[in-house]
């Protein structure tokens, strides 16, 4: 344990020493350089990010942790191109998206980024299939292509039989899987999940993590997971801890937990039993 | 993102909230329906007035001889005797827009047939009179040029005169007496009804003008006080007025600056006034109805604003998955446009239906013109765009982060 902490500290130091000097590297999917984000509401300035530098390589599964108010959500919005840095640069696949216009950012979100949110952000009274088709609609895909790829994505999260169901007919876990299918449908470069298990029971959470790990392993998908649950974060290959708008810790996970294995160990019965098993 | 895709998204969003969509539409339905109904009532009235004016003859002009002075006393139009038969022939010959001219020699008298009698206006005219007034004959025939040259004692009776003198008898061929002279009835005119001024136009007896001059008036006064003429079209009446004036001034050798010794009266003036009145009525009705359309539009804006607030999260999701703000704006704009167009369509049907009902059950003439349908439909679309723009713009300018967190 002590050894791991040392390692983390070293890594953080390395990053700190390299501030502002890191050059854009093509192998990094995400590269943040000295990113600041200041919110102004009236005369009050809120410094949500105070110079964050972070590089995430292709195929990494990074968990961002931190208490509420730490700036982890701002960081996630930044990585997800929903927000732009007040100062600093953000290179996404080598493109400096911090200079992009609103429309350009929308296109980047459409083509490069897949989102999964804590709250079931599915369109209400809209079938799973149509929810999954949504990004393709804005990508300008043909109706046939939309249908084919949406079906494919739903199948990959094991919901082929729920194509016509509307969110209110689905369980929380199923809704989150629809959201994952929607995030996957446009074959994004990075996949961002904001507290994806926040509203789920243990088994559904594990199922979601299992899908993430499978996508990461099989498709080399870059995953950024924002969570405050340590046991969920431990499924990632690297954990970044944020506090007060700065990165406090950045360490690889020596042996990430396998959601598959935990699920296999769980008795398939009730949720109570599943929680006891954890 | 193609048009069909935007349309599909908008239609789905609307069908997800059917009740609200219907209520929003109702405002436009009522607005457009009211415009169509009101305008059709107005145009029906306008049409009726126009028909009446047409029957009066909007392409008809009257020329009156000037006034005669008797030691400072003006005797009134037609008394100067300056208008002659030659003048009338010259007008017919020289004016490019005059179709036909007839002198009108006015008189009056008691018609007697058997034990019936009737006092009526007598007009001496030529054989072109019916053509000028667009007045068909009902029975028998009109007198001929030969009758005019011969100053024959023939009459053509108006419907009222015929009905009063010959109850139950066919008047054609009968002999009646006017001022103790026998006249043969050669024809009966069809009914023309009341004039705009409320006069019975059928209470009239027509004779060759030569007959009136020589036999009815009892003295050989060959002057003509009044002539009636028709132009090729109602629009040509002003040109005709000018040409007649020029012809007569030249023939009467009136020098520049001196006043005319005749008057040209244009019925188009009356027609225009009447038409203006009904046009104003149509506009008035239409604009009152347009206010309800406006209120319907504000209803659309209201609902769309509520809808944008309620669907903030949806907007956030769409933005997060890559919708540009322009696409969001277009989506909401399409929604309000679809609402107003469908509402407009239903409104047109409703309005037209109502107009038909009104004309059938209240016997008020209505006219649903394609123009009013097009205009109100276009107006509905414009209302949809105008009042949909602000909510759509509001939706498009949402911040995706805040929209996603909106509860």
XYZ file of C-alpha atoms in Angstrom:
685
model
C 0.000 0.000 0.000
C 2.791 2.355 0.974
C 4.644 1.453 -2.172
C 1.670 2.288 -4.320
C 1.266 5.679 -2.671
C 4.885 6.464 -3.362
C 4.470 5.529 -6.969
C 1.437 7.754 -7.287
C 3.259 10.661 -5.757
C 6.118 10.268 -8.184
C 3.745 10.279 -11.096
C 2.039 13.415 -9.889
C 5.375 15.131 -9.441
C 6.388 14.171 -12.937
C 3.300 15.827 -14.244
C 3.806 18.922 -12.185
C 7.365 19.339 -13.420
C 6.236 19.015 -16.995
C 3.597 21.717 -16.792
C 3.173 23.767 -19.927
C 6.115 22.076 -21.575
C 4.421 18.961 -22.813
C 4.193 18.956 -26.564
C 1.159 17.493 -28.310
C 1.786 13.810 -28.708
C -0.153 11.884 -31.313
C -0.266 8.785 -29.153
C -2.308 10.626 -26.536
C -6.001 10.787 -27.241
C -6.545 13.425 -24.583
C -3.963 15.985 -23.577
C -4.815 18.843 -21.217
C -2.194 21.533 -20.698
C -2.503 23.916 -17.786
C -6.249 24.071 -18.075
C -7.996 26.671 -15.964
C -11.720 27.132 -15.728
C -13.150 30.126 -13.961
C -16.891 30.626 -13.580
C -18.162 34.090 -12.993
C -21.488 34.708 -11.412
C -21.839 38.391 -10.718
C -18.759 39.553 -8.849
C -17.943 36.104 -7.525
C -15.303 34.104 -9.345
C -15.233 30.377 -8.885
C -11.961 28.759 -9.803
C -13.164 25.282 -10.713
C -9.952 24.129 -12.380
C -6.603 25.586 -11.373
C -4.117 24.407 -13.961
C -4.819 20.806 -14.751
C -2.483 18.917 -17.015
C -3.388 15.406 -17.943
C -2.572 13.002 -20.752
C -4.610 9.928 -21.501
C -3.388 7.425 -24.059
C -5.412 5.329 -26.418
C -7.029 2.332 -24.772
C -6.673 3.592 -21.225
C -9.483 3.183 -18.696
C -9.156 6.162 -16.396
C -11.268 6.793 -13.336
C -11.480 10.373 -12.131
C -12.241 10.572 -8.445
C -12.804 13.352 -6.010
C -15.308 14.720 -3.563
C -18.101 16.990 -4.705
C -16.846 20.472 -5.448
C -13.426 19.148 -6.358
C -13.773 20.121 -9.989
C -14.048 16.612 -11.342
C -17.321 17.365 -13.103
C -15.829 20.477 -14.671
C -12.891 18.370 -15.771
C -15.244 15.827 -17.290
C -17.199 18.531 -19.125
C -13.900 19.835 -20.423
C -12.769 16.426 -21.661
C -16.225 15.856 -23.136
C -16.010 19.115 -25.115
C -19.112 20.473 -23.394
C -17.001 23.287 -21.982
C -13.967 25.265 -23.042
C -11.005 26.170 -20.826
C -10.769 29.776 -19.626
C -7.004 29.371 -19.975
C -4.820 26.572 -21.226
C -5.131 24.074 -24.034
C -6.927 20.862 -24.681
C -5.723 18.622 -27.472
C -8.139 15.912 -28.533
C -6.396 13.558 -30.954
C -3.935 16.376 -31.616
C -6.620 18.996 -32.362
C -6.607 22.042 -30.132
C -10.324 21.999 -29.346
C -9.941 24.817 -26.815
C -10.061 27.154 -29.801
C -13.113 25.557 -31.391
C -16.419 27.306 -31.975
C -19.679 26.045 -30.521
C -20.644 24.303 -33.735
C -17.222 22.711 -34.122
C -17.447 21.430 -30.552
C -20.898 19.997 -31.311
C -19.416 18.123 -34.265
C -16.526 16.859 -32.128
C -18.996 15.638 -29.488
C -20.963 13.930 -32.202
C -18.080 12.115 -33.841
C -15.436 11.656 -31.143
C -17.213 11.444 -27.822
C -19.739 9.129 -26.284
C -21.484 10.196 -23.081
C -23.148 8.223 -20.331
C -24.635 10.208 -17.469
C -25.660 9.405 -13.947
C -29.263 10.389 -14.398
C -30.887 8.348 -17.082
C -30.545 10.881 -19.798
C -32.713 9.132 -22.302
C -35.456 10.935 -24.178
C -38.703 10.073 -22.421
C -41.499 8.380 -24.336
C -39.001 7.470 -27.029
C -38.070 3.904 -27.921
C -34.636 2.496 -27.126
C -33.911 2.261 -30.820
C -34.723 5.918 -31.433
C -32.699 6.969 -28.413
C -29.707 5.094 -29.768
C -30.241 6.542 -33.246
C -30.013 10.110 -31.903
C -26.264 10.746 -32.474
C -26.529 9.214 -35.958
C -29.331 11.643 -36.778
C -27.013 14.571 -36.152
C -24.167 12.782 -37.946
C -26.353 12.782 -41.061
C -26.481 9.024 -41.510
C -29.084 7.554 -43.831
C -32.189 6.068 -42.155
C -31.118 2.574 -43.122
C -27.632 3.106 -41.735
C -29.125 4.575 -38.555
C -31.299 1.543 -38.017
C -28.526 -0.943 -38.739
C -25.998 0.656 -36.438
C -28.507 1.330 -33.650
C -29.533 -2.357 -33.721
C -25.881 -3.366 -33.655
C -25.170 -1.127 -30.659
C -28.212 -2.362 -28.746
C -27.151 -5.939 -29.424
C -23.675 -5.232 -28.079
C -25.169 -4.262 -24.702
C -27.520 -7.247 -24.782
C -30.783 -5.359 -25.338
C -31.837 -6.602 -28.763
C -35.174 -7.634 -27.309
C -35.886 -4.131 -25.935
C -35.687 -2.154 -29.168
C -39.265 -0.951 -28.983
C -39.384 -0.360 -25.229
C -39.577 3.187 -23.922
C -37.404 4.164 -20.916
C -40.260 3.890 -18.424
C -40.609 0.219 -19.343
C -36.948 -0.485 -18.618
C -35.091 -1.038 -15.356
C -32.381 1.405 -14.288
C -29.660 -0.969 -15.432
C -31.340 -1.483 -18.787
C -31.755 2.267 -19.249
C -28.088 2.780 -18.550
C -27.246 0.080 -21.087
C -29.387 1.899 -23.674
C -27.405 5.044 -22.837
C -24.175 3.092 -23.346
C -25.428 1.838 -26.697
C -26.224 5.434 -27.657
C -22.737 6.525 -26.652
C -21.193 3.716 -28.683
C -23.267 4.008 -31.825
C -21.118 6.641 -33.518
C -17.868 4.740 -32.742
C -16.371 7.498 -30.597
C -12.677 7.913 -29.793
C -13.398 8.456 -26.133
C -16.172 7.310 -23.923
C -17.085 9.465 -20.937
C -19.189 8.153 -18.092
C -20.340 10.527 -15.364
C -21.250 8.546 -12.254
C -22.817 5.879 -14.445
C -23.571 3.644 -11.462
C -24.810 6.386 -9.155
C -28.441 5.385 -9.420
C -27.957 1.639 -9.835
C -27.938 -1.327 -7.498
C -24.768 -3.335 -7.078
C -25.545 -5.942 -9.669
C -26.553 -3.434 -12.331
C -23.471 -1.384 -11.482
C -21.284 -4.400 -11.961
C -23.000 -5.202 -15.236
C -22.282 -1.691 -16.460
C -18.653 -1.989 -15.355
C -18.449 -5.345 -17.073
C -19.550 -3.737 -20.339
C -16.977 -0.963 -19.872
C -14.185 -3.422 -19.233
C -15.186 -5.520 -22.210
C -15.292 -2.470 -24.507
C -11.936 -1.349 -23.180
C -10.381 -4.774 -23.610
C -11.922 -5.834 -26.914
C -12.253 -2.553 -28.799
C -9.369 -0.676 -27.159
C -11.873 2.058 -26.359
C -10.539 4.945 -24.282
C -12.735 5.310 -21.217
C -12.990 8.156 -18.757
C -15.074 7.324 -15.723
C -16.056 9.941 -13.178
C -17.072 8.464 -9.847
C -16.780 8.948 -6.139
C -17.125 5.256 -5.341
C -13.719 3.722 -4.744
C -14.792 0.155 -5.537
C -16.209 1.279 -8.880
C -13.036 3.228 -9.647
C -10.952 0.151 -8.902
C -12.207 -1.419 -12.126
C -10.189 1.156 -14.077
C -6.566 0.809 -15.117
C -5.652 4.228 -13.737
C -7.126 6.483 -11.084
C -6.819 10.269 -11.159
C -7.824 12.040 -7.971
C -8.952 15.659 -8.178
C -9.241 18.064 -5.265
C -9.702 21.835 -5.218
C -9.365 22.086 -8.970
C -6.015 20.327 -9.086
C -4.872 16.784 -9.711
C -3.762 15.376 -6.390
C -3.001 11.851 -7.386
C -2.536 9.997 -10.640
C -1.692 6.333 -10.334
C -2.132 3.155 -12.336
C -4.136 0.411 -10.709
C -1.860 -2.532 -10.161
C -4.536 -5.147 -10.681
C -7.895 -3.788 -11.723
C -10.909 -5.638 -10.445
C -12.757 -7.719 -12.948
C -16.475 -7.072 -12.921
C -16.997 -10.329 -14.768
C -15.391 -12.327 -11.990
C -17.341 -10.590 -9.264
C -20.536 -11.156 -11.186
C -19.699 -14.842 -11.615
C -19.142 -15.182 -7.900
C -22.468 -13.556 -7.130
C -25.444 -15.814 -6.694
C -27.794 -15.038 -9.572
C -30.638 -14.581 -7.113
C -31.867 -11.427 -5.390
C -30.216 -8.047 -5.074
C -29.809 -8.406 -1.317
C -27.708 -11.487 -1.778
C -25.678 -9.668 -4.392
C -24.905 -6.863 -2.000
C -23.795 -9.275 0.670
C -21.407 -10.880 -1.749
C -19.643 -7.557 -2.304
C -29.197 16.760 -41.110
C -31.718 16.600 -43.853
C -35.154 18.152 -43.967
C -36.988 14.875 -43.553
C -34.990 14.134 -40.433
C -35.850 17.510 -38.892
C -39.478 17.021 -39.820
C -39.454 13.531 -38.340
C -37.974 14.756 -35.073
C -40.512 17.600 -34.883
C -43.467 15.333 -35.633
C -42.343 12.842 -33.026
C -41.924 15.542 -30.424
C -45.410 16.851 -31.189
C -47.011 13.429 -31.133
C -45.385 12.743 -27.767
C -47.568 15.502 -26.362
C -50.757 15.199 -28.367
C -53.099 17.060 -26.043
C -50.852 20.072 -25.811
C -50.193 20.084 -29.542
C -53.920 20.021 -30.223
C -54.632 22.868 -27.822
C -51.872 24.960 -29.328
C -53.202 24.263 -32.763
C -56.673 25.313 -31.681
C -55.587 28.938 -31.453
C -54.441 28.903 -35.056
C -57.465 26.868 -36.155
C -59.813 29.465 -34.721
C -57.728 32.335 -36.035
C -57.505 31.068 -39.587
C -61.092 29.849 -39.495
C -62.276 33.282 -38.380
C -60.271 35.041 -41.084
C -61.637 32.747 -43.778
C -65.229 33.064 -42.585
C -65.148 36.813 -42.060
C -63.419 37.537 -45.340
C -65.781 35.237 -47.196
C -68.752 37.084 -45.698
C -67.191 40.385 -46.685
C -66.335 39.207 -50.139
C -69.794 37.737 -50.575
C -71.257 41.143 -49.835
C -68.733 42.785 -52.110
C -69.659 40.390 -54.848
C -73.335 41.146 -54.429
C -72.752 44.877 -54.629
C -70.523 44.425 -57.634
C -73.204 42.420 -59.388
C -75.727 45.151 -58.710
C -73.388 47.769 -60.018
C -72.633 45.635 -63.038
C -76.368 45.446 -63.732
C -76.444 49.202 -63.471
C -73.625 49.267 -65.971
C -70.251 50.385 -64.756
C -69.145 51.002 -68.286
C -71.963 53.469 -68.865
C -71.490 57.214 -69.269
C -74.080 59.875 -69.631
C -73.687 63.092 -71.547
C -75.946 65.955 -70.665
C -76.415 69.120 -72.613
C -75.545 72.258 -70.697
C -77.869 74.530 -68.773
C -79.799 77.288 -70.408
C -79.870 80.699 -68.782
C -82.960 82.796 -68.632
C -81.804 86.155 -67.353
C -79.590 84.738 -64.668
C -81.804 81.757 -63.935
C -80.153 78.428 -64.649
C -82.665 76.011 -66.141
C -80.708 72.866 -65.269
C -78.789 70.231 -67.154
C -80.039 69.337 -70.605
C -81.971 72.532 -71.200
C -79.533 74.394 -73.458
C -80.257 72.306 -76.511
C -76.605 72.232 -77.439
C -76.446 68.456 -77.818
C -77.445 67.278 -81.259
C -77.862 64.041 -83.088
C -74.730 64.868 -85.037
C -72.798 65.188 -81.789
C -73.900 61.713 -80.797
C -72.916 60.249 -84.134
C -69.567 62.010 -83.891
C -68.905 60.534 -80.453
C -69.704 57.050 -81.714
C -67.506 57.572 -84.749
C -64.501 59.307 -83.243
C -63.987 57.877 -79.772
C -61.848 54.747 -79.711
C -63.337 53.300 -76.527
C -67.030 54.020 -76.992
C -69.022 50.952 -77.934
C -72.475 52.354 -78.589
C -74.406 55.574 -78.031
C -78.084 56.261 -77.704
C -79.908 59.522 -77.228
C -82.318 59.521 -74.314
C -85.381 61.665 -74.679
C -87.335 61.728 -71.457
C -91.020 62.143 -71.111
C -93.831 60.669 -69.094
C -97.416 59.779 -69.595
C -100.479 57.736 -68.833
C -100.606 54.387 -70.584
C -104.107 53.103 -71.226
C -105.181 49.622 -72.236
C -108.829 48.696 -72.011
C -109.901 49.617 -68.503
C -106.352 49.525 -67.147
C -104.040 52.495 -66.983
C -100.599 53.201 -65.617
C -98.511 56.337 -65.332
C -94.868 55.807 -66.186
C -91.613 57.251 -67.445
C -91.121 57.265 -71.175
C -87.665 57.098 -72.621
C -86.992 57.623 -76.267
C -83.934 55.658 -77.232
C -82.384 54.093 -80.289
C -81.912 50.451 -81.163
C -78.584 50.230 -79.281
C -80.103 50.966 -75.889
C -80.463 47.357 -74.773
C -76.902 46.574 -75.760
C -75.613 49.535 -73.771
C -77.559 48.610 -70.677
C -76.961 44.877 -71.105
C -80.678 44.387 -70.726
C -82.207 41.360 -72.379
C -85.722 41.394 -73.797
C -88.134 38.868 -72.368
C -90.979 38.667 -74.883
C -91.295 39.881 -78.453
C -88.532 42.037 -79.858
C -86.988 45.473 -79.691
C -87.820 48.164 -82.244
C -85.589 48.435 -85.293
C -83.663 51.175 -87.078
C -86.532 51.348 -89.529
C -88.949 52.102 -86.662
C -86.642 54.914 -85.552
C -86.368 56.466 -88.997
C -90.088 56.236 -89.455
C -90.791 57.501 -85.902
C -93.091 54.494 -85.645
C -95.614 54.241 -82.823
C -94.180 51.196 -81.184
C -93.326 50.614 -77.522
C -91.302 48.188 -75.487
C -92.639 47.862 -71.954
C -90.761 47.411 -68.706
C -91.867 44.462 -66.588
C -93.774 46.591 -64.068
C -95.699 48.452 -66.751
C -96.550 45.238 -68.586
C -97.753 43.575 -65.377
C -99.973 46.492 -64.469
C -101.463 47.126 -67.871
C -101.826 43.567 -69.049
C -102.673 41.368 -66.064
C -102.905 37.836 -67.415
C -102.646 38.924 -71.043
C -99.674 38.644 -73.370
C -98.883 42.298 -74.116
C -96.958 41.680 -77.322
C -99.003 42.755 -80.324
C -101.561 44.645 -78.222
C -102.361 48.265 -78.897
C -102.234 50.718 -75.994
C -102.876 54.405 -75.958
C -100.583 57.206 -74.861
C -101.886 60.737 -75.051
C -104.728 59.484 -77.188
C -102.405 57.979 -79.730
C -102.331 54.241 -80.380
C -99.029 52.432 -79.901
C -98.278 48.818 -80.697
C -96.447 46.807 -78.023
C -93.573 44.992 -79.735
C -91.746 43.629 -76.719
C -91.459 43.310 -72.972
C -88.154 43.754 -71.151
C -86.868 41.258 -68.605
C -86.937 42.391 -64.994
C -83.933 44.438 -63.883
C -85.069 45.075 -60.339
C -84.310 48.064 -58.184
C -81.553 50.475 -58.919
C -78.941 51.310 -56.313
C -81.052 54.310 -55.391
C -84.163 52.238 -54.807
C -85.945 53.140 -58.014
C -87.897 50.485 -59.853
C -85.984 50.176 -63.081
C -88.771 48.122 -64.626
C -91.303 50.966 -64.373
C -90.436 52.296 -67.799
C -91.646 52.416 -71.365
C -89.198 52.594 -74.237
C -89.975 54.165 -77.589
C -87.916 55.182 -80.600
C -86.452 58.574 -79.678
C -87.769 60.070 -82.886
C -91.266 59.054 -81.853
C -90.895 60.758 -78.480
C -89.483 63.887 -80.098
C -92.135 64.171 -82.748
C -95.256 62.524 -81.329
C -95.192 62.318 -77.566
C -93.865 65.736 -76.771
C -96.326 67.154 -79.171
C -93.971 69.684 -80.714
C -91.036 69.085 -82.996
C -88.280 69.718 -80.477
C -85.352 67.941 -82.064
C -82.790 68.780 -79.432
C -81.348 66.039 -77.292
C -80.798 66.734 -73.629
C -79.171 63.466 -72.690
C -77.226 60.623 -74.289
C -76.140 57.345 -72.794
C -73.127 55.420 -74.026
C -71.194 52.336 -73.135
C -67.451 51.897 -73.266
C -65.549 48.733 -74.101
C -64.751 48.174 -70.411
C -65.450 49.843 -67.054
C -61.802 50.859 -66.906
C -62.093 52.708 -70.208
C -64.738 55.071 -68.894
C -62.234 57.712 -67.844
C -60.594 57.673 -71.265
C -64.033 57.885 -72.838
C -64.908 60.843 -70.638
C -61.821 62.681 -71.839
C -62.352 61.822 -75.485
C -66.035 62.844 -75.415
C -65.101 66.117 -73.813
C -62.528 66.795 -76.527
C -64.907 65.850 -79.338
C -67.747 67.992 -78.026
C -65.561 71.007 -77.237
C -64.211 70.903 -80.749
C -67.648 70.495 -82.320
C -69.150 73.242 -80.177
C -66.131 75.476 -80.889
C -65.446 76.166 -77.258
C -62.247 78.100 -76.832
C -59.565 77.250 -74.301
C -60.488 78.479 -70.836
C -64.189 78.681 -71.565
C -66.490 76.307 -69.656
C -68.100 73.257 -71.271
C -71.674 73.567 -72.483
C -72.236 69.917 -71.576
C -71.577 67.505 -68.726
C -70.219 63.994 -68.836
C -71.303 61.799 -65.913
C -69.486 58.677 -65.066
C -71.294 55.880 -63.227
C -67.930 54.349 -62.343
C -67.695 56.909 -59.573
C -70.742 55.436 -57.880
C -69.467 51.942 -58.506
C -66.128 52.814 -57.036
C -67.628 54.286 -53.906
C -69.784 51.226 -53.391
C -66.843 48.937 -54.003
C -64.656 50.892 -51.634
C -67.295 50.585 -48.962
C -67.501 46.834 -49.250
C -63.725 46.539 -49.491
C -63.449 48.464 -46.258
C -65.996 46.126 -44.711
C -64.011 43.084 -45.846
C -60.807 44.574 -44.512
C -62.458 45.419 -41.226
C -63.872 41.932 -40.758
C -60.595 40.399 -41.884
C -58.511 42.484 -39.533
C -60.709 41.671 -36.564
C -60.279 38.011 -37.424
C -56.549 38.542 -37.925
C -56.325 39.653 -34.320
C -57.575 36.251 -33.249
C -54.922 34.711 -35.475
C -52.372 36.882 -33.722
C -53.645 35.709 -30.357
C -53.315 32.145 -31.640
C -49.715 32.922 -32.554
C -49.009 34.226 -29.087
C -50.533 30.980 -27.812
C -47.992 29.072 -29.891
C -45.171 31.135 -28.440
C -46.484 30.565 -24.953
C -46.693 26.811 -25.344
C -43.367 26.593 -27.124
C -41.700 28.507 -24.301
C -43.196 26.105 -21.771
C -42.136 23.247 -23.983
C -38.554 24.512 -24.199
C -38.347 24.848 -20.423
C -39.878 21.453 -19.888
C -37.605 19.826 -22.423
C -34.420 21.525 -21.263
C -32.953 18.138 -20.457
C -33.847 16.763 -23.866
C -32.119 19.753 -25.431
C -29.088 19.071 -23.243
C -28.997 15.437 -24.365
C -29.306 16.410 -28.012
C -26.486 18.907 -27.625
C -24.319 16.390 -25.794
C -24.657 13.862 -28.596
C -23.670 16.487 -31.140
C -26.655 18.604 -32.147
C -25.510 22.034 -33.261
C -27.439 24.941 -31.802
C -28.729 25.722 -35.298
C -30.198 22.236 -35.509
C -31.930 22.688 -32.148
C -33.324 26.013 -33.325
C -34.532 24.448 -36.548
C -36.162 21.601 -34.665
C -38.222 23.881 -32.446
C -38.983 26.222 -35.299
C -40.189 23.270 -37.343
C -42.372 22.181 -34.457
C -44.140 25.530 -34.282
C -44.329 25.724 -38.066
C -45.878 22.264 -38.281
C -48.340 23.225 -35.549
C -49.372 26.404 -37.299
C -49.551 24.800 -40.751
C -51.704 21.914 -39.593
C -53.758 24.389 -37.567
C -53.999 26.592 -40.643
C -55.173 23.699 -42.777
C -57.862 22.705 -40.305
C -58.786 26.375 -39.956
C -59.225 26.764 -43.704
C -61.534 23.761 -43.808
C -63.441 24.971 -40.764
C -63.729 28.512 -42.097
C -64.888 27.377 -45.516
C -67.386 25.008 -43.924
C -68.704 27.772 -41.702
C -69.020 30.121 -44.669
C -71.103 27.524 -46.503
C -73.274 27.013 -43.433
C -73.802 30.758 -43.093
C -74.772 31.171 -46.716
C -77.148 28.244 -46.500
C -78.887 28.933 -43.203
C -78.712 32.708 -42.985
C -79.005 33.295 -46.737
C -76.082 35.667 -46.633
C -73.925 35.379 -49.715
C -70.397 34.210 -48.909
C -67.458 33.739 -51.185
C -64.448 31.660 -50.165
C -61.795 32.947 -52.508
C -58.576 31.068 -53.130
C -56.749 34.282 -52.362
C -58.124 34.507 -48.831
C -57.288 30.831 -48.300
C -53.737 31.339 -49.537
C -53.203 34.543 -47.616
C -54.495 33.220 -44.312
C -52.550 29.995 -44.755
C -49.389 31.947 -45.463
C -50.197 34.213 -42.553
C -50.543 31.181 -40.281
C -47.141 29.948 -41.430
C -45.651 33.379 -40.829
C -47.205 33.449 -37.363
C -45.679 30.032 -36.669
C -42.231 31.189 -37.707
C -42.486 34.585 -36.047
C -43.775 33.346 -32.717
C -41.785 30.131 -32.863
C -38.503 31.899 -33.384
C -38.042 33.283 -29.894
C -38.643 29.967 -28.074
C -36.501 28.164 -30.658
C -33.742 30.686 -30.190
C -34.014 30.273 -26.447
C -33.666 26.520 -26.827
C -30.695 26.869 -29.151
C -28.807 29.217 -26.869
C -29.006 26.928 -23.839
C -25.729 25.861 -22.328
C -25.465 22.083 -22.732
C -23.947 21.598 -19.284
C -26.721 23.478 -17.513
C -29.354 21.909 -19.715
C -28.130 18.434 -18.787
C -28.241 19.199 -15.082
C -31.678 20.835 -15.273
C -34.204 19.227 -12.969
